[in-house]
Amino acid sequence: MLATLCGLALASPVKVAATPGASVVFLNPGYSNEPFWVGYSDFMQAAADSLGMRLRVIYGERDPKLLLSNAQRVLAEAEQPDYLVFVNEMYTGPELLRLFADSPIKLFSLHSTLTPEQQALVGGTRERYRHWIGSLVPNDREAGYLMGKALIAKLGGRPGEMLAFSGVRHTPSATLREDGLRQALAEHPEVKLQQLVYGQWARQRAYQQAKLLLPRYPEVRLVWAANDEMAFGAMRAARELGLDPGRDLHFSALNNSEEVLQARISGPLCVLVGGHFTLGGWAMVLLHDHHAGQDFALRGGKDRVDALFSLLDKQQAAALLKRLRMPGYGLDFRQFSALYQPDMSNYRFSVEPLLR
């Protein structure tokens, strides 16, 4: 059991009276065999098990129609959950809110919440849709910036050229990561972004794009990718073109799969940002406390943007890889709960406890 959290000493969890655990449905927008979204759900399940909650994950297979159909199925079930967790993938959030407007199920937006433009039309949490109780998202703009700055640093101040692989055009996460990259580039006019393409978060798509782009821009030395799958696709293309990732080209990636952590440890990947796979687990902590009468809005607000992304060096990647292989990730999630830590004034969520 962890003795500290983010440098703060933690007492053993206090004993509290047992209450029935909350039931939660997570409308996972990803593919059911997609490493990132499967790992994301696994961390949520570890939190649910630790906190005595019931979790059901329903995959949307990156199909907005299927995602909405899954939501309608939950709404029609005789035994409904206490909470529905959703992602604003492909900007489906407002339609989900409308579907559940008359339902007692409490809604919580995770990973990406409604955009400011959407909220201008439908309102924010606890406003027009009063059962939409909160949100928890990572700072995706910061993630794109961290990757961009660290990648540019590989040039040592020399001029250079870059290619960028973003995700799906119509997703908040992709847009925000691009914004972060452009901020980093604005601070380094000596680096020219030759082209940004949308790899759809997919390895094969990025491979096909990189096969065309790398010969088109032979002076490129930096390749920024908004996730690990696209980075690996571009690496494959580079190797087939006779280029050596890690020597001829510097690659960045984002995520926490075993494959990407191994690539950071062994060297072909020189910049890795990770940590946001923990979001779902932290959301379970918030919902657990809310269900027990401890409103998370009183400890940091109802809408949280947490700095969960960290640049991972080789040693940290190795530590995280070891944690991912532990049952329950080696965490007692009660350490992060206001129900068990009543003196806690704010939640302190980060990937740091997994790097020890």
mmCIF file of C-alpha atoms in Angstrom:
data_model
loop_
_atom_site.group_PDB
_atom_site.id
_atom_site.type_symbol
_atom_site.label_atom_id
_atom_site.label_comp_id
_atom_site.label_asym_id
_atom_site.label_seq_id
_atom_site.Cartn_x
_atom_site.Cartn_y
_atom_site.Cartn_z
ATOM 1 C CA MET A 1 0.000 0.000 0.000
ATOM 2 C CA LEU A 2 1.295 3.440 -0.854
ATOM 3 C CA ALA A 3 2.453 5.547 2.057
ATOM 4 C CA THR A 4 2.581 8.824 0.176
ATOM 5 C CA LEU A 5 0.734 10.562 -2.587
ATOM 6 C CA CYS A 6 2.405 13.332 -4.566
ATOM 7 C CA GLY A 7 4.848 13.913 -1.732
ATOM 8 C CA LEU A 8 2.195 14.179 0.987
ATOM 9 C CA ALA A 9 2.098 11.753 3.877
ATOM 10 C CA LEU A 10 -1.057 9.692 4.055
ATOM 11 C CA ALA A 11 -2.486 7.971 7.065
ATOM 12 C CA SER A 12 -4.027 4.536 6.752
ATOM 13 C CA PRO A 13 -7.622 4.794 5.493
ATOM 14 C CA VAL A 14 -10.064 5.502 8.298
ATOM 15 C CA LYS A 15 -12.775 2.968 8.932
ATOM 16 C CA VAL A 16 -16.207 4.031 7.672
ATOM 17 C CA ALA A 17 -19.584 2.404 7.814
ATOM 18 C CA ALA A 18 -20.210 0.114 4.862
ATOM 19 C CA THR A 19 -22.585 1.460 2.203
ATOM 20 C CA PRO A 20 -23.812 -0.316 -0.925
ATOM 21 C CA GLY A 21 -21.321 0.289 -3.715
ATOM 22 C CA ALA A 22 -22.376 2.473 -6.624
ATOM 23 C CA SER A 23 -23.155 0.831 -9.953
ATOM 24 C CA VAL A 24 -21.531 2.457 -12.976
ATOM 25 C CA VAL A 25 -21.816 1.960 -16.736
ATOM 26 C CA PHE A 26 -18.969 3.307 -18.847
ATOM 27 C CA LEU A 27 -19.752 4.000 -22.498
ATOM 28 C CA ASN A 28 -16.232 3.360 -23.742
ATOM 29 C CA PRO A 29 -15.926 4.981 -27.195
ATOM 30 C CA GLY A 30 -12.988 2.835 -28.336
ATOM 31 C CA TYR A 31 -12.604 -0.542 -29.946
ATOM 32 C CA SER A 32 -12.970 -3.560 -27.675
ATOM 33 C CA ASN A 33 -9.507 -4.738 -28.782
ATOM 34 C CA GLU A 34 -7.835 -1.317 -28.721
ATOM 35 C CA PRO A 35 -4.909 -1.386 -26.255
ATOM 36 C CA PHE A 36 -5.434 2.133 -24.944
ATOM 37 C CA TRP A 37 -9.160 1.887 -24.262
ATOM 38 C CA VAL A 38 -8.900 -1.655 -22.900
ATOM 39 C CA GLY A 39 -6.168 -0.553 -20.497
ATOM 40 C CA TYR A 40 -8.236 2.498 -19.591
ATOM 41 C CA SER A 41 -11.152 0.237 -18.628
ATOM 42 C CA ASP A 42 -8.845 -2.120 -16.733
ATOM 43 C CA PHE A 43 -7.674 0.719 -14.496
ATOM 44 C CA MET A 44 -11.311 1.680 -13.878
ATOM 45 C CA GLN A 45 -12.044 -1.915 -12.921
ATOM 46 C CA ALA A 46 -9.140 -1.957 -10.485
ATOM 47 C CA ALA A 47 -10.577 1.143 -8.808
ATOM 48 C CA ALA A 48 -14.071 -0.368 -8.745
ATOM 49 C CA ASP A 49 -12.791 -3.561 -7.144
ATOM 50 C CA SER A 50 -10.796 -1.647 -4.552
ATOM 51 C CA LEU A 51 -13.739 0.604 -3.664
ATOM 52 C CA GLY A 52 -16.489 -2.031 -3.713
ATOM 53 C CA MET A 53 -18.230 -0.630 -6.805
ATOM 54 C CA ARG A 54 -19.890 -2.377 -9.738
ATOM 55 C CA LEU A 55 -18.645 -1.420 -13.184
ATOM 56 C CA ARG A 56 -19.901 -2.446 -16.627
ATOM 57 C CA VAL A 57 -18.020 -1.344 -19.741
ATOM 58 C CA ILE A 58 -19.791 -1.161 -23.104
ATOM 59 C CA TYR A 59 -17.556 -0.499 -26.109
ATOM 60 C CA GLY A 60 -18.679 1.834 -28.895
ATOM 61 C CA GLU A 61 -16.133 0.490 -31.434
ATOM 62 C CA ARG A 62 -15.420 4.094 -32.538
ATOM 63 C CA ASP A 63 -18.864 4.275 -34.114
ATOM 64 C CA PRO A 64 -21.019 7.200 -32.883
ATOM 65 C CA LYS A 65 -24.217 5.446 -33.987
ATOM 66 C CA LEU A 66 -23.319 2.336 -31.993
ATOM 67 C CA LEU A 67 -22.326 4.455 -28.996
ATOM 68 C CA LEU A 68 -25.739 6.158 -28.986
ATOM 69 C CA SER A 69 -27.460 2.808 -29.493
ATOM 70 C CA ASN A 70 -25.601 1.447 -26.474
ATOM 71 C CA ALA A 71 -26.796 4.428 -24.449
ATOM 72 C CA GLN A 72 -30.405 3.807 -25.496
ATOM 73 C CA ARG A 73 -30.068 0.176 -24.465
ATOM 74 C CA VAL A 74 -28.881 1.197 -20.983
ATOM 75 C CA LEU A 75 -31.786 3.623 -20.705
ATOM 76 C CA ALA A 76 -34.277 0.865 -21.578
ATOM 77 C CA GLU A 77 -32.958 -1.701 -19.093
ATOM 78 C CA ALA A 78 -35.052 -2.631 -16.084
ATOM 79 C CA GLU A 79 -32.077 -2.510 -13.719
ATOM 80 C CA GLN A 80 -30.364 0.808 -14.317
ATOM 81 C CA PRO A 81 -27.013 1.998 -12.980
ATOM 82 C CA ASP A 82 -26.512 4.786 -10.501
ATOM 83 C CA TYR A 83 -24.078 6.531 -12.862
ATOM 84 C CA LEU A 84 -23.393 6.655 -16.587
ATOM 85 C CA VAL A 85 -19.899 7.744 -17.626
ATOM 86 C CA PHE A 86 -19.510 9.042 -21.174
ATOM 87 C CA VAL A 87 -16.887 10.574 -23.446
ATOM 88 C CA ASN A 88 -17.648 13.439 -25.829
ATOM 89 C CA GLU A 89 -16.227 11.416 -28.714
ATOM 90 C CA MET A 90 -17.227 12.759 -32.144
ATOM 91 C CA TYR A 91 -19.090 15.452 -30.178
ATOM 92 C CA THR A 92 -21.898 13.067 -29.133
ATOM 93 C CA GLY A 93 -22.188 14.581 -25.633
ATOM 94 C CA PRO A 94 -25.249 16.803 -26.198
ATOM 95 C CA GLU A 95 -27.233 13.941 -27.720
ATOM 96 C CA LEU A 96 -26.412 11.726 -24.734
ATOM 97 C CA LEU A 97 -27.552 14.448 -22.352
ATOM 98 C CA ARG A 98 -30.826 14.780 -24.232
ATOM 99 C CA LEU A 99 -31.373 11.003 -24.128
ATOM 100 C CA PHE A 100 -31.025 10.911 -20.346
ATOM 101 C CA ALA A 101 -32.732 14.233 -19.589
ATOM 102 C CA ASP A 102 -35.670 12.565 -17.815
ATOM 103 C CA SER A 103 -33.728 9.689 -16.286
ATOM 104 C CA PRO A 104 -32.620 9.560 -12.631
ATOM 105 C CA ILE A 105 -29.265 8.145 -13.759
ATOM 106 C CA LYS A 106 -26.474 10.575 -12.951
ATOM 107 C CA LEU A 107 -24.139 11.404 -15.832
ATOM 108 C CA PHE A 108 -20.432 12.135 -15.666
ATOM 109 C CA SER A 109 -18.271 13.181 -18.616
ATOM 110 C CA LEU A 110 -14.804 11.705 -18.760
ATOM 111 C CA HIS A 111 -11.679 12.121 -20.885
ATOM 112 C CA SER A 112 -13.259 14.830 -23.078
ATOM 113 C CA THR A 113 -16.223 16.895 -21.980
ATOM 114 C CA LEU A 114 -18.512 19.168 -23.958
ATOM 115 C CA THR A 115 -16.702 21.976 -25.723
ATOM 116 C CA PRO A 116 -17.306 25.598 -24.715
ATOM 117 C CA GLU A 117 -19.366 26.010 -27.897
ATOM 118 C CA GLN A 118 -21.546 23.022 -26.999
ATOM 119 C CA GLN A 119 -21.983 24.226 -23.430
ATOM 120 C CA ALA A 120 -23.047 27.641 -24.685
ATOM 121 C CA LEU A 121 -25.998 25.859 -26.301
ATOM 122 C CA VAL A 122 -26.929 23.213 -23.719
ATOM 123 C CA GLY A 123 -25.425 24.543 -20.482
ATOM 124 C CA GLY A 124 -22.770 23.158 -18.206
ATOM 125 C CA THR A 125 -22.794 20.546 -15.488
ATOM 126 C CA ARG A 126 -25.591 20.863 -12.902
ATOM 127 C CA GLU A 127 -27.363 23.493 -14.984
ATOM 128 C CA ARG A 128 -29.994 22.641 -17.603
ATOM 129 C CA TYR A 129 -29.235 18.929 -17.261
ATOM 130 C CA ARG A 130 -29.118 18.700 -13.487
ATOM 131 C CA HIS A 131 -28.204 15.000 -13.459
ATOM 132 C CA TRP A 132 -25.016 15.790 -15.381
ATOM 133 C CA ILE A 133 -22.993 16.147 -12.222
ATOM 134 C CA GLY A 134 -19.425 16.730 -13.306
ATOM 135 C CA SER A 135 -16.470 16.079 -15.544
ATOM 136 C CA LEU A 136 -12.855 14.976 -15.395
ATOM 137 C CA VAL A 137 -10.499 15.564 -18.322
ATOM 138 C CA PRO A 138 -6.734 15.662 -18.793
ATOM 139 C CA ASN A 139 -4.874 18.693 -20.036
ATOM 140 C CA ASP A 140 -4.471 17.544 -23.648
ATOM 141 C CA ARG A 141 -3.061 20.872 -24.727
ATOM 142 C CA GLU A 142 -0.276 20.423 -22.177
ATOM 143 C CA ALA A 143 0.396 16.920 -23.504
ATOM 144 C CA GLY A 144 0.866 18.175 -27.062
ATOM 145 C CA TYR A 145 3.095 20.979 -25.802
ATOM 146 C CA LEU A 146 5.271 18.692 -23.669
ATOM 147 C CA MET A 147 5.813 16.333 -26.588
ATOM 148 C CA GLY A 148 6.566 19.176 -28.951
ATOM 149 C CA LYS A 149 9.071 20.884 -26.652
ATOM 150 C CA ALA A 150 10.898 17.655 -25.804
ATOM 151 C CA LEU A 151 11.058 16.627 -29.454
ATOM 152 C CA ILE A 152 12.351 20.011 -30.588
ATOM 153 C CA ALA A 153 15.022 19.843 -27.861
ATOM 154 C CA LYS A 154 16.554 16.870 -29.688
ATOM 155 C CA LEU A 155 17.794 19.319 -32.331
ATOM 156 C CA GLY A 156 19.879 21.180 -29.754
ATOM 157 C CA GLY A 157 18.776 24.594 -31.014
ATOM 158 C CA ARG A 158 19.541 23.839 -34.662
ATOM 159 C CA PRO A 159 16.998 24.468 -37.438
ATOM 160 C CA GLY A 160 14.950 21.471 -38.485
ATOM 161 C CA GLU A 161 11.790 20.107 -40.042
ATOM 162 C CA MET A 162 8.901 18.165 -38.519
ATOM 163 C CA LEU A 163 5.990 15.972 -39.554
ATOM 164 C CA ALA A 164 2.951 15.615 -37.290
ATOM 165 C CA PHE A 165 0.333 12.877 -37.040
ATOM 166 C CA SER A 166 -2.837 13.941 -35.278
ATOM 167 C CA GLY A 167 -5.852 11.752 -34.480
ATOM 168 C CA VAL A 168 -9.426 12.167 -35.683
ATOM 169 C CA ARG A 169 -10.229 15.669 -36.879
ATOM 170 C CA HIS A 170 -13.530 15.882 -34.993
ATOM 171 C CA THR A 171 -12.358 14.999 -31.489
ATOM 172 C CA PRO A 172 -11.490 17.468 -28.722
ATOM 173 C CA SER A 173 -8.430 15.461 -27.626
ATOM 174 C CA ALA A 174 -6.826 15.664 -31.070
ATOM 175 C CA THR A 175 -7.577 19.365 -31.459
ATOM 176 C CA LEU A 176 -6.150 20.254 -28.058
ATOM 177 C CA ARG A 177 -2.976 18.223 -28.584
ATOM 178 C CA GLU A 178 -2.477 19.999 -31.911
ATOM 179 C CA ASP A 179 -2.910 23.346 -30.129
ATOM 180 C CA GLY A 180 -0.168 22.362 -27.694
ATOM 181 C CA LEU A 181 2.159 21.390 -30.525
ATOM 182 C CA ARG A 182 1.554 24.693 -32.297
ATOM 183 C CA GLN A 183 2.337 26.558 -29.076
ATOM 184 C CA ALA A 184 5.681 24.735 -28.857
ATOM 185 C CA LEU A 185 6.421 25.499 -32.520
ATOM 186 C CA ALA A 186 5.578 29.176 -31.997
ATOM 187 C CA GLU A 187 8.327 29.270 -29.360
ATOM 188 C CA HIS A 188 10.812 27.723 -31.827
ATOM 189 C CA PRO A 189 10.590 29.442 -35.219
ATOM 190 C CA GLU A 190 13.744 27.607 -36.284
ATOM 191 C CA VAL A 191 11.634 24.425 -36.578
ATOM 192 C CA LYS A 192 9.291 24.162 -39.555
ATOM 193 C CA LEU A 193 6.212 21.939 -39.490
ATOM 194 C CA GLN A 194 6.089 20.636 -43.035
ATOM 195 C CA GLN A 195 2.716 18.920 -42.770
ATOM 196 C CA LEU A 196 0.153 17.770 -40.206
ATOM 197 C CA VAL A 197 -2.073 14.857 -41.208
ATOM 198 C CA TYR A 198 -4.881 12.978 -39.499
ATOM 199 C CA GLY A 199 -3.879 9.380 -38.863
ATOM 200 C CA GLN A 200 -7.222 8.447 -37.266
ATOM 201 C CA TRP A 201 -5.287 7.180 -34.192
ATOM 202 C CA ALA A 202 -4.479 4.097 -36.353
ATOM 203 C CA ARG A 203 -1.137 2.392 -37.002
ATOM 204 C CA GLN A 204 -1.945 1.306 -40.560
ATOM 205 C CA ARG A 205 -3.250 4.725 -41.564
ATOM 206 C CA ALA A 206 -0.138 6.500 -40.245
ATOM 207 C CA TYR A 207 2.080 3.911 -41.958
ATOM 208 C CA GLN A 208 0.459 4.615 -45.306
ATOM 209 C CA GLN A 209 0.728 8.362 -44.799
ATOM 210 C CA ALA A 210 4.358 8.219 -43.683
ATOM 211 C CA LYS A 211 5.313 6.112 -46.730
ATOM 212 C CA LEU A 212 4.245 9.080 -48.870
ATOM 213 C CA LEU A 213 5.372 11.942 -46.646
ATOM 214 C CA LEU A 214 8.882 10.898 -45.631
ATOM 215 C CA PRO A 215 10.187 10.755 -49.231
ATOM 216 C CA ARG A 216 8.378 14.056 -49.939
ATOM 217 C CA TYR A 217 10.227 15.777 -47.091
ATOM 218 C CA PRO A 218 13.713 14.193 -46.955
ATOM 219 C CA GLU A 219 15.031 16.808 -44.499
ATOM 220 C CA VAL A 220 12.506 15.944 -41.779
ATOM 221 C CA ARG A 221 14.170 14.840 -38.541
ATOM 222 C CA LEU A 222 11.262 15.140 -36.069
ATOM 223 C CA VAL A 223 8.041 13.123 -36.092
ATOM 224 C CA TRP A 224 5.334 14.151 -33.612
ATOM 225 C CA ALA A 225 2.521 11.627 -33.114
ATOM 226 C CA ALA A 226 -0.557 12.191 -30.958
ATOM 227 C CA ASN A 227 -0.652 8.547 -29.856
ATOM 228 C CA ASP A 228 1.486 5.424 -29.842
ATOM 229 C CA GLU A 229 -0.273 3.544 -32.651
ATOM 230 C CA MET A 230 0.435 6.297 -35.169
ATOM 231 C CA ALA A 231 4.035 6.579 -33.982
ATOM 232 C CA PHE A 232 4.577 2.868 -34.588
ATOM 233 C CA GLY A 233 3.017 3.091 -38.029
ATOM 234 C CA ALA A 234 5.318 5.958 -38.991
ATOM 235 C CA MET A 235 8.321 4.077 -37.551
ATOM 236 C CA ARG A 236 7.544 1.071 -39.720
ATOM 237 C CA ALA A 237 7.432 3.274 -42.811
ATOM 238 C CA ALA A 238 10.737 4.885 -41.844
ATOM 239 C CA ARG A 239 12.469 1.520 -41.491
ATOM 240 C CA GLU A 240 11.144 0.334 -44.850
ATOM 241 C CA LEU A 241 12.599 3.502 -46.374
ATOM 242 C CA GLY A 242 16.012 2.753 -44.857
ATOM 243 C CA LEU A 243 15.763 5.262 -41.997
ATOM 244 C CA ASP A 244 16.694 4.416 -38.418
ATOM 245 C CA PRO A 245 14.187 5.593 -35.747
ATOM 246 C CA GLY A 246 16.152 7.018 -32.850
ATOM 247 C CA ARG A 247 19.094 7.982 -35.016
ATOM 248 C CA ASP A 248 17.923 9.380 -38.367
ATOM 249 C CA LEU A 249 14.515 10.423 -37.046
ATOM 250 C CA HIS A 250 13.339 11.417 -33.573
ATOM 251 C CA PHE A 251 9.851 10.198 -32.675
ATOM 252 C CA SER A 252 7.411 11.222 -29.963
ATOM 253 C CA ALA A 253 4.332 9.311 -28.816
ATOM 254 C CA LEU A 254 1.638 9.365 -26.187
ATOM 255 C CA ASN A 255 0.109 6.420 -24.286
ATOM 256 C CA ASN A 256 1.012 3.637 -21.893
ATOM 257 C CA SER A 257 0.837 0.332 -23.774
ATOM 258 C CA GLU A 258 3.494 -2.266 -22.990
ATOM 259 C CA GLU A 259 4.783 -1.845 -26.525
ATOM 260 C CA VAL A 260 5.286 1.895 -26.256
ATOM 261 C CA LEU A 261 6.881 1.642 -22.811
ATOM 262 C CA GLN A 262 9.306 -0.954 -24.152
ATOM 263 C CA ALA A 263 10.088 1.321 -27.101
ATOM 264 C CA ARG A 264 10.924 4.146 -24.687
ATOM 265 C CA ILE A 265 13.092 1.838 -22.595
ATOM 266 C CA SER A 266 14.991 0.326 -25.529
ATOM 267 C CA GLY A 267 15.486 3.569 -27.437
ATOM 268 C CA PRO A 268 13.739 3.944 -30.829
ATOM 269 C CA LEU A 269 11.215 6.277 -29.165
ATOM 270 C CA CYS A 270 12.911 9.324 -27.670
ATOM 271 C CA VAL A 271 9.898 11.221 -26.273
ATOM 272 C CA LEU A 272 6.973 9.632 -24.462
ATOM 273 C CA VAL A 273 4.101 11.287 -22.621
ATOM 274 C CA GLY A 274 1.709 9.169 -20.569
ATOM 275 C CA GLY A 275 -0.614 9.042 -17.609
ATOM 276 C CA HIS A 276 -4.098 9.806 -18.905
ATOM 277 C CA PHE A 277 -5.108 6.131 -18.921
ATOM 278 C CA THR A 278 -5.618 6.618 -15.167
ATOM 279 C CA LEU A 279 -8.500 9.072 -15.693
ATOM 280 C CA GLY A 280 -11.218 6.450 -15.467
ATOM 281 C CA GLY A 281 -9.917 5.138 -12.161
ATOM 282 C CA TRP A 282 -9.892 8.612 -10.656
ATOM 283 C CA ALA A 283 -13.439 9.168 -11.935
ATOM 284 C CA MET A 284 -14.498 6.040 -10.036
ATOM 285 C CA VAL A 285 -13.053 7.595 -6.868
ATOM 286 C CA LEU A 286 -15.145 10.741 -7.428
ATOM 287 C CA LEU A 287 -18.337 8.766 -8.078
ATOM 288 C CA HIS A 288 -17.684 6.482 -5.112
ATOM 289 C CA ASP A 289 -17.450 9.517 -2.835
ATOM 290 C CA HIS A 290 -20.467 11.209 -4.405
ATOM 291 C CA HIS A 291 -22.562 8.083 -3.860
ATOM 292 C CA ALA A 292 -21.503 8.067 -0.204
ATOM 293 C CA GLY A 293 -22.607 11.687 0.279
ATOM 294 C CA GLN A 294 -19.191 13.280 -0.167
ATOM 295 C CA ASP A 295 -19.725 15.642 -3.098
ATOM 296 C CA PHE A 296 -16.485 15.949 -5.046
ATOM 297 C CA ALA A 297 -17.522 19.475 -6.062
ATOM 298 C CA LEU A 298 -16.479 20.613 -2.584
ATOM 299 C CA ARG A 299 -12.919 19.353 -3.128
ATOM 300 C CA GLY A 300 -11.601 20.938 -6.279
ATOM 301 C CA GLY A 301 -14.816 21.669 -8.148
ATOM 302 C CA LYS A 302 -17.385 19.764 -10.169
ATOM 303 C CA ASP A 303 -15.364 20.067 -13.397
ATOM 304 C CA ARG A 304 -11.749 19.008 -13.112
ATOM 305 C CA VAL A 305 -8.873 19.411 -15.565
ATOM 306 C CA ASP A 306 -6.070 17.429 -13.973
ATOM 307 C CA ALA A 307 -2.409 17.485 -14.975
ATOM 308 C CA LEU A 308 -2.175 13.740 -15.492
ATOM 309 C CA PHE A 309 0.318 13.797 -18.341
ATOM 310 C CA SER A 310 4.008 13.325 -17.601
ATOM 311 C CA LEU A 311 7.089 13.034 -19.750
ATOM 312 C CA LEU A 312 8.453 9.560 -19.056
ATOM 313 C CA ASP A 313 12.164 8.842 -19.132
ATOM 314 C CA LYS A 314 13.508 5.307 -19.475
ATOM 315 C CA GLN A 315 13.529 4.632 -15.730
ATOM 316 C CA GLN A 316 9.971 5.891 -15.281
ATOM 317 C CA ALA A 317 8.786 3.862 -18.256
ATOM 318 C CA ALA A 318 10.299 0.759 -16.653
ATOM 319 C CA ALA A 319 8.642 1.526 -13.313
ATOM 320 C CA LEU A 320 5.260 2.035 -14.968
ATOM 321 C CA LEU A 321 5.619 -1.168 -16.970
ATOM 322 C CA LYS A 322 6.218 -3.061 -13.733
ATOM 323 C CA ARG A 323 3.119 -1.497 -12.151
ATOM 324 C CA LEU A 324 0.931 -2.387 -15.114
ATOM 325 C CA ARG A 325 1.745 -6.046 -14.525
ATOM 326 C CA MET A 326 0.733 -5.996 -10.849
ATOM 327 C CA PRO A 327 -2.738 -7.196 -9.770
ATOM 328 C CA GLY A 328 -4.844 -4.095 -9.221
ATOM 329 C CA TYR A 329 -1.797 -2.019 -10.193
ATOM 330 C CA GLY A 330 -0.614 -2.385 -6.593
ATOM 331 C CA LEU A 331 -2.939 0.427 -5.462
ATOM 332 C CA ASP A 332 -5.425 0.754 -2.637
ATOM 333 C CA PHE A 333 -7.742 3.363 -4.122
ATOM 334 C CA ARG A 334 -9.113 4.241 -0.676
ATOM 335 C CA GLN A 335 -5.934 6.293 -0.285
ATOM 336 C CA PHE A 336 -7.348 8.746 -2.821
ATOM 337 C CA SER A 337 -10.916 8.905 -1.489
ATOM 338 C CA ALA A 338 -12.280 11.755 0.623
ATOM 339 C CA LEU A 339 -14.551 9.227 2.336
ATOM 340 C CA TYR A 340 -11.507 7.517 3.815
ATOM 341 C CA GLN A 341 -9.337 10.642 4.003
ATOM 342 C CA PRO A 342 -11.792 13.192 5.477
ATOM 343 C CA ASP A 343 -9.132 15.859 6.062
ATOM 344 C CA MET A 344 -8.320 15.997 2.342
ATOM 345 C CA SER A 345 -9.154 19.446 0.930
ATOM 346 C CA ASN A 346 -8.657 18.538 -2.731
ATOM 347 C CA TYR A 347 -8.139 15.408 -4.789
ATOM 348 C CA ARG A 348 -4.586 14.972 -5.961
ATOM 349 C CA PHE A 349 -4.734 12.744 -8.993
ATOM 350 C CA SER A 350 -1.599 12.009 -11.009
ATOM 351 C CA VAL A 351 0.358 9.146 -12.535
ATOM 352 C CA GLU A 352 3.098 9.662 -9.930
ATOM 353 C CA PRO A 353 1.993 6.860 -7.539
ATOM 354 C CA LEU A 354 2.460 4.389 -10.413
ATOM 355 C CA LEU A 355 6.045 5.496 -11.069
ATOM 356 C CA ARG A 356 7.428 4.308 -7.738
#
